[in-house]
Amino acid sequence: MDIDRKVRVNIGGIKQTGHIFGRAHRPAILFVHGGPGNPNRHKIIDKLLPLADHFLLCAYDQRGTGGSYRPFLKREDLTVEQFVSDIREWADYLKSTYPVDKIILVGESWGSYIGSLAIRKYPSLFSAYLGYGQLVSMRKTLEAQYAALGKRLQGEKLNDYLGIDPPKDGKFASKDDESLFYSLLYPSFEPKDYPSYKEREILPFYRSKEYSLFDKIGWKYGAKRTNKAFEGQSDWRLDDDPRFGIPYYVFQGVDDFICPYSLAKEFIEQEVQAPEKGFFSFEHSGHLPAFEEPELFIERFLSLFGDLL
């Protein structure tokens, strides 16, 4: 690894924080984290660092959170279109600053949505796309979750069992229904010995030396603000135009109920049109196979993209 540098770059009119490390004269991997508002620099360094022996890695905190938090940002600064434009600017930055001519875009969950929009809009900037925790459609996701939870709860329909009416057009009838639904969904599908959200997400972030005190404060306030900006969104979808101009791949955990495995599999195998495409199952993962089965993730990543080296 001959580059290990934290940077603050003017992206979309605000300073954004990223960490760039790995091999200078190799293809770049641009990681787009999930959330919205959950930076993953610390996870990449902890779990995926072997990729830095082969590629130039760039992980950045998206606008409004972590090291890219700015208290003056307004709701109109936090739009899907702006997040997509930021991806383009990060790709431009990599190509103008380092001897990079190939970029693999890796999108996680929410990042798989804006990442897919970015490669659709700016295909010439990227050589390939890889998604995990892949989002296909918010409406279909909610419908699939509702049906699965109904089966899990003693085979009852939720509107009979608890008075939660089925979602319509990607939304529940009330905030109370929505809150009750999610309070049941996660405990019903997470493994019994699964660490709590605090143990697996909050504490590792705050304990990580990857982030400054400012970054940690930015995550605390920024994630809440970013999620609020997108509250109630139900129109996020990729299946309205599943055509992509570059190779398109998905690594999906079999136990992913947040972005259901079956939806991602059907999307790739039956709908996506791309020069090359592939769907790869991770049998022992849920939503984040990159960090739940990192060795297999790295092995398959190198197998897919080794010819770019």
Coordinates of C-alpha atoms in Angstrom, one line a residue:
M1 CA 0.0 0.0 0.0
D2 CA 1.7 3.2 -1.1
I3 CA -1.1 5.7 -0.5
D4 CA -2.9 6.2 2.8
R5 CA -4.4 9.7 2.9
K6 CA -7.4 11.3 4.4
V7 CA -8.7 14.1 2.2
R8 CA -11.2 17.0 2.4
V9 CA -12.5 17.8 -1.0
N10 CA -14.9 20.4 -2.3
I11 CA -17.7 18.2 -3.7
G12 CA -21.0 19.7 -4.7
G13 CA -20.2 23.0 -3.1
I14 CA -19.2 21.6 0.4
K15 CA -16.2 20.1 1.9
Q16 CA -16.5 16.3 2.1
T17 CA -14.2 13.9 3.9
G18 CA -12.8 10.7 2.4
H19 CA -10.0 8.2 3.0
I20 CA -7.9 7.1 0.0
F21 CA -5.5 4.2 0.4
G22 CA -4.0 1.4 -1.7
R23 CA -2.0 1.2 -4.9
A24 CA -1.6 4.4 -6.9
H25 CA -1.4 3.0 -10.4
R26 CA -4.2 0.5 -10.0
P27 CA -7.9 0.7 -10.8
A28 CA -9.9 2.5 -8.1
I29 CA -12.8 1.2 -6.0
L30 CA -15.2 4.0 -5.0
F31 CA -17.4 2.9 -2.0
V32 CA -20.8 4.5 -1.6
H33 CA -22.1 3.8 1.9
G34 CA -25.6 3.1 3.0
G35 CA -28.0 4.7 5.4
P36 CA -28.7 7.3 4.3
G37 CA -26.1 8.6 6.8
N38 CA -24.0 5.6 7.8
P39 CA -20.3 6.1 6.9
N40 CA -18.4 2.8 6.6
R41 CA -14.7 3.9 6.4
H42 CA -13.9 2.1 9.6
K43 CA -15.6 -1.2 8.4
I44 CA -13.7 -1.1 5.1
I45 CA -10.4 -0.7 6.8
D46 CA -11.2 -3.4 9.3
K47 CA -12.7 -6.0 6.9
L48 CA -11.7 -5.2 3.3
L49 CA -8.1 -3.9 3.7
P50 CA -6.6 -6.7 1.6
L51 CA -8.2 -5.1 -1.4
A52 CA -5.7 -2.2 -0.9
D53 CA -3.0 -4.6 -2.1
H54 CA -4.6 -4.6 -5.5
F55 CA -6.6 -1.5 -6.0
L56 CA -6.8 2.2 -5.0
L57 CA -9.7 2.4 -2.5
C58 CA -11.8 5.5 -1.8
A59 CA -14.4 5.6 1.0
Y60 CA -16.1 8.9 1.7
D61 CA -18.7 10.3 4.1
Q62 CA -21.7 11.4 2.1
R63 CA -22.9 15.0 2.4
G64 CA -24.6 15.8 5.6
T65 CA -23.0 13.1 7.8
G66 CA -19.8 12.1 9.5
G67 CA -16.8 14.1 8.3
S68 CA -19.1 15.7 5.7
Y69 CA -21.6 17.0 8.1
R70 CA -22.5 20.7 7.8
P71 CA -25.0 22.2 10.2
F72 CA -26.1 24.8 7.6
L73 CA -27.3 22.2 5.0
K74 CA -31.0 22.6 4.2
R75 CA -33.4 19.9 3.0
E76 CA -32.9 21.1 -0.6
D77 CA -29.2 20.3 -0.2
L78 CA -30.1 16.7 0.6
T79 CA -31.7 15.3 -2.6
V80 CA -31.2 12.1 -4.5
E81 CA -30.0 14.1 -7.5
Q82 CA -27.4 15.9 -5.4
F83 CA -26.1 12.6 -3.9
V84 CA -25.8 11.2 -7.4
S85 CA -24.0 14.3 -8.6
D86 CA -21.6 14.0 -5.7
I87 CA -20.7 10.4 -6.8
R88 CA -19.7 11.9 -10.2
E89 CA -17.6 14.5 -8.6
W90 CA -15.7 12.0 -6.5
A91 CA -15.0 9.9 -9.6
D92 CA -13.8 13.0 -11.4
Y93 CA -11.6 13.8 -8.4
L94 CA -10.0 10.4 -8.4
K95 CA -9.3 10.5 -12.1
S96 CA -7.9 14.0 -12.0
T97 CA -5.7 13.5 -8.8
Y98 CA -4.4 10.0 -9.2
P99 CA -3.2 7.9 -12.3
V100 CA -6.6 6.2 -12.4
D101 CA -8.4 5.3 -15.6
K102 CA -10.8 2.6 -14.3
I103 CA -13.2 2.9 -11.4
I104 CA -15.4 0.2 -9.9
L105 CA -18.4 1.7 -8.1
V106 CA -19.5 -0.3 -5.0
G107 CA -22.8 0.6 -3.6
E108 CA -24.2 -0.5 -0.2
S109 CA -27.9 -0.5 0.5
W110 CA -29.0 3.1 0.0
G111 CA -25.7 3.5 -1.7
S112 CA -26.7 0.8 -4.2
Y113 CA -29.6 2.9 -5.2
I114 CA -27.8 6.2 -5.8
G115 CA -24.8 4.3 -7.1
S116 CA -27.0 2.6 -9.7
L117 CA -28.5 6.0 -10.7
A118 CA -24.9 7.3 -11.0
I119 CA -23.7 4.6 -13.4
R120 CA -26.9 5.0 -15.4
K121 CA -26.3 8.7 -15.8
Y122 CA -22.5 8.7 -16.1
P123 CA -21.6 5.3 -17.5
S124 CA -18.3 6.6 -19.1
L125 CA -16.9 7.3 -15.7
F126 CA -17.0 3.8 -14.5
S127 CA -15.8 0.4 -15.6
A128 CA -18.1 -1.8 -13.5
Y129 CA -20.7 -1.7 -10.7
L130 CA -21.1 -4.0 -7.7
G131 CA -23.9 -3.7 -5.2
Y132 CA -24.6 -5.5 -1.9
G133 CA -27.7 -5.1 0.2
Q134 CA -29.0 -4.2 -3.2
L135 CA -32.2 -2.0 -3.3
V136 CA -34.6 -2.6 -6.2
S137 CA -37.8 -0.9 -5.2
M138 CA -39.0 0.7 -2.0
R139 CA -42.6 -0.2 -2.7
K140 CA -41.8 -3.9 -3.6
T141 CA -39.5 -4.1 -0.6
L142 CA -42.2 -3.0 1.8
E143 CA -44.7 -5.4 0.3
A144 CA -42.3 -8.3 0.5
Q145 CA -41.4 -7.5 4.1
Y146 CA -45.1 -7.3 5.0
A147 CA -45.9 -10.6 3.5
A148 CA -42.8 -12.3 5.1
L149 CA -43.6 -10.9 8.5
G150 CA -47.2 -12.1 8.2
K151 CA -46.0 -15.6 7.6
R152 CA -43.5 -15.4 10.4
L153 CA -46.1 -14.3 12.9
Q154 CA -47.9 -17.7 13.2
G155 CA -49.1 -17.5 9.6
E156 CA -51.5 -14.7 10.3
K157 CA -52.1 -11.7 8.1
L158 CA -50.9 -8.6 9.9
N159 CA -54.1 -6.7 9.5
D160 CA -55.9 -9.5 11.2
Y161 CA -53.2 -10.1 13.8
L162 CA -52.3 -6.6 14.9
G163 CA -54.5 -4.2 12.9
I164 CA -51.7 -3.1 10.6
D165 CA -53.2 -2.7 7.2
P166 CA -51.1 -3.7 4.1
P167 CA -49.0 -0.9 2.7
K168 CA -50.4 1.0 -0.2
D169 CA -48.1 2.6 -2.8
G170 CA -45.1 2.0 -0.6
K171 CA -46.6 3.6 2.5
F172 CA -48.5 2.6 5.7
A173 CA -51.8 4.2 6.6
S174 CA -50.3 5.9 9.7
K175 CA -47.1 6.6 11.5
D176 CA -48.3 4.3 14.3
D177 CA -48.7 1.4 11.9
E178 CA -45.2 2.0 10.4
S179 CA -43.6 2.2 13.9
L180 CA -45.3 -1.0 15.0
F181 CA -44.4 -2.8 11.8
Y182 CA -40.7 -2.1 12.1
S183 CA -40.6 -2.8 15.8
L184 CA -41.8 -6.3 14.9
L185 CA -39.8 -6.8 11.6
Y186 CA -36.3 -6.6 12.9
P187 CA -36.7 -8.9 16.0
S188 CA -38.6 -11.4 13.9
F189 CA -35.9 -11.9 11.3
E190 CA -32.6 -11.1 13.0
P191 CA -30.9 -14.2 14.5
K192 CA -31.4 -14.7 18.2
D193 CA -27.8 -14.2 19.0
Y194 CA -27.4 -11.2 16.7
P195 CA -25.7 -8.2 18.4
S196 CA -27.9 -5.2 19.0
Y197 CA -27.7 -2.2 16.7
K198 CA -25.7 -0.4 19.4
E199 CA -23.2 -3.2 19.6
R200 CA -22.7 -3.7 15.9
E201 CA -23.0 -0.1 14.6
I202 CA -22.9 2.6 17.2
L203 CA -20.1 1.5 19.5
P204 CA -17.6 0.4 16.7
F205 CA -18.1 3.8 15.0
Y206 CA -17.4 5.8 18.2
R207 CA -14.5 3.6 19.2
S208 CA -12.8 3.7 15.8
K209 CA -9.7 5.8 15.4
E210 CA -10.6 6.3 11.7
Y211 CA -12.9 9.2 12.7
S212 CA -12.1 12.5 14.3
L213 CA -14.2 14.0 17.1
F214 CA -15.8 16.3 14.5
D215 CA -16.6 13.2 12.3
K216 CA -18.3 11.5 15.3
I217 CA -20.4 14.5 16.2
G218 CA -21.3 14.8 12.5
W219 CA -22.5 11.2 12.4
K220 CA -24.6 11.7 15.5
Y221 CA -26.4 14.7 14.2
G222 CA -26.1 14.1 10.5
A223 CA -27.5 10.7 10.2
K224 CA -30.7 11.8 11.9
R225 CA -31.0 14.9 9.7
T226 CA -30.3 13.0 6.5
N227 CA -32.9 10.3 7.3
K228 CA -35.4 13.0 8.2
A229 CA -34.8 14.6 4.8
F230 CA -35.9 11.4 3.1
E231 CA -38.6 10.4 5.5
G232 CA -41.6 8.9 3.8
Q233 CA -39.9 8.3 0.5
S234 CA -41.6 5.5 -1.4
D235 CA -40.7 6.1 -5.0
W236 CA -37.1 4.9 -5.0
R237 CA -36.9 2.2 -7.6
L238 CA -34.5 0.9 -10.2
D239 CA -36.8 -1.5 -12.0
D240 CA -38.4 1.3 -14.0
D241 CA -35.4 1.4 -16.2
P242 CA -33.1 -1.6 -15.6
R243 CA -30.7 -0.8 -18.4
F244 CA -27.1 -0.1 -17.6
G245 CA -24.2 0.6 -19.9
I246 CA -21.5 -1.1 -17.9
P247 CA -21.1 -4.6 -16.2
Y248 CA -23.5 -4.9 -13.3
Y249 CA -23.1 -7.3 -10.4
V250 CA -24.7 -8.0 -7.1
F251 CA -23.5 -9.8 -3.9
Q252 CA -26.5 -10.5 -1.8
G253 CA -26.9 -12.1 1.6
V254 CA -29.5 -15.0 1.6
D255 CA -30.8 -13.7 4.9
D256 CA -31.2 -10.1 3.8
F257 CA -34.7 -9.0 4.8
I258 CA -33.9 -5.3 4.7
C259 CA -33.4 -5.4 0.9
P260 CA -35.0 -8.8 0.3
Y261 CA -32.8 -11.4 -1.3
S262 CA -35.5 -12.7 -3.7
L263 CA -36.2 -9.2 -5.1
A264 CA -32.5 -8.6 -5.9
K265 CA -32.1 -12.0 -7.5
E266 CA -35.1 -11.6 -9.7
F267 CA -34.0 -8.1 -10.6
I268 CA -30.6 -9.2 -11.8
E269 CA -31.6 -12.4 -13.4
Q270 CA -34.8 -11.3 -15.2
E271 CA -34.7 -7.6 -15.6
V272 CA -31.2 -6.0 -15.7
Q273 CA -29.8 -5.4 -19.1
A274 CA -26.1 -4.8 -19.1
P275 CA -23.0 -5.8 -21.1
E276 CA -22.3 -8.3 -18.4
K277 CA -24.2 -9.1 -15.2
G278 CA -24.1 -11.6 -12.3
F279 CA -25.8 -12.4 -9.1
F280 CA -23.8 -14.1 -6.2
S281 CA -25.4 -15.5 -3.1
F282 CA -23.8 -15.2 0.3
E283 CA -25.2 -18.1 2.3
H284 CA -24.2 -16.8 5.8
S285 CA -25.0 -13.2 5.4
G286 CA -27.8 -10.8 5.9
H287 CA -27.8 -7.2 4.7
L288 CA -24.0 -6.6 4.6
P289 CA -22.0 -9.5 3.1
A290 CA -19.0 -7.3 2.7
F291 CA -18.6 -7.2 6.5
E292 CA -20.3 -10.5 7.4
E293 CA -18.3 -12.7 5.0
P294 CA -15.4 -10.5 4.1
E295 CA -13.0 -13.3 3.0
L296 CA -15.5 -14.6 0.5
F297 CA -16.4 -11.0 -0.5
I298 CA -12.7 -10.3 -1.3
E299 CA -12.2 -13.6 -3.1
R300 CA -15.2 -13.1 -5.4
F301 CA -14.3 -9.5 -5.9
L302 CA -10.8 -10.4 -7.1
S303 CA -12.2 -13.1 -9.3
L304 CA -14.7 -10.7 -11.0
F305 CA -12.4 -7.8 -11.4
G306 CA -8.9 -9.3 -11.6
D307 CA -8.8 -8.8 -15.3
L308 CA -8.9 -5.0 -14.8
L309 CA -5.5 -5.0 -12.9

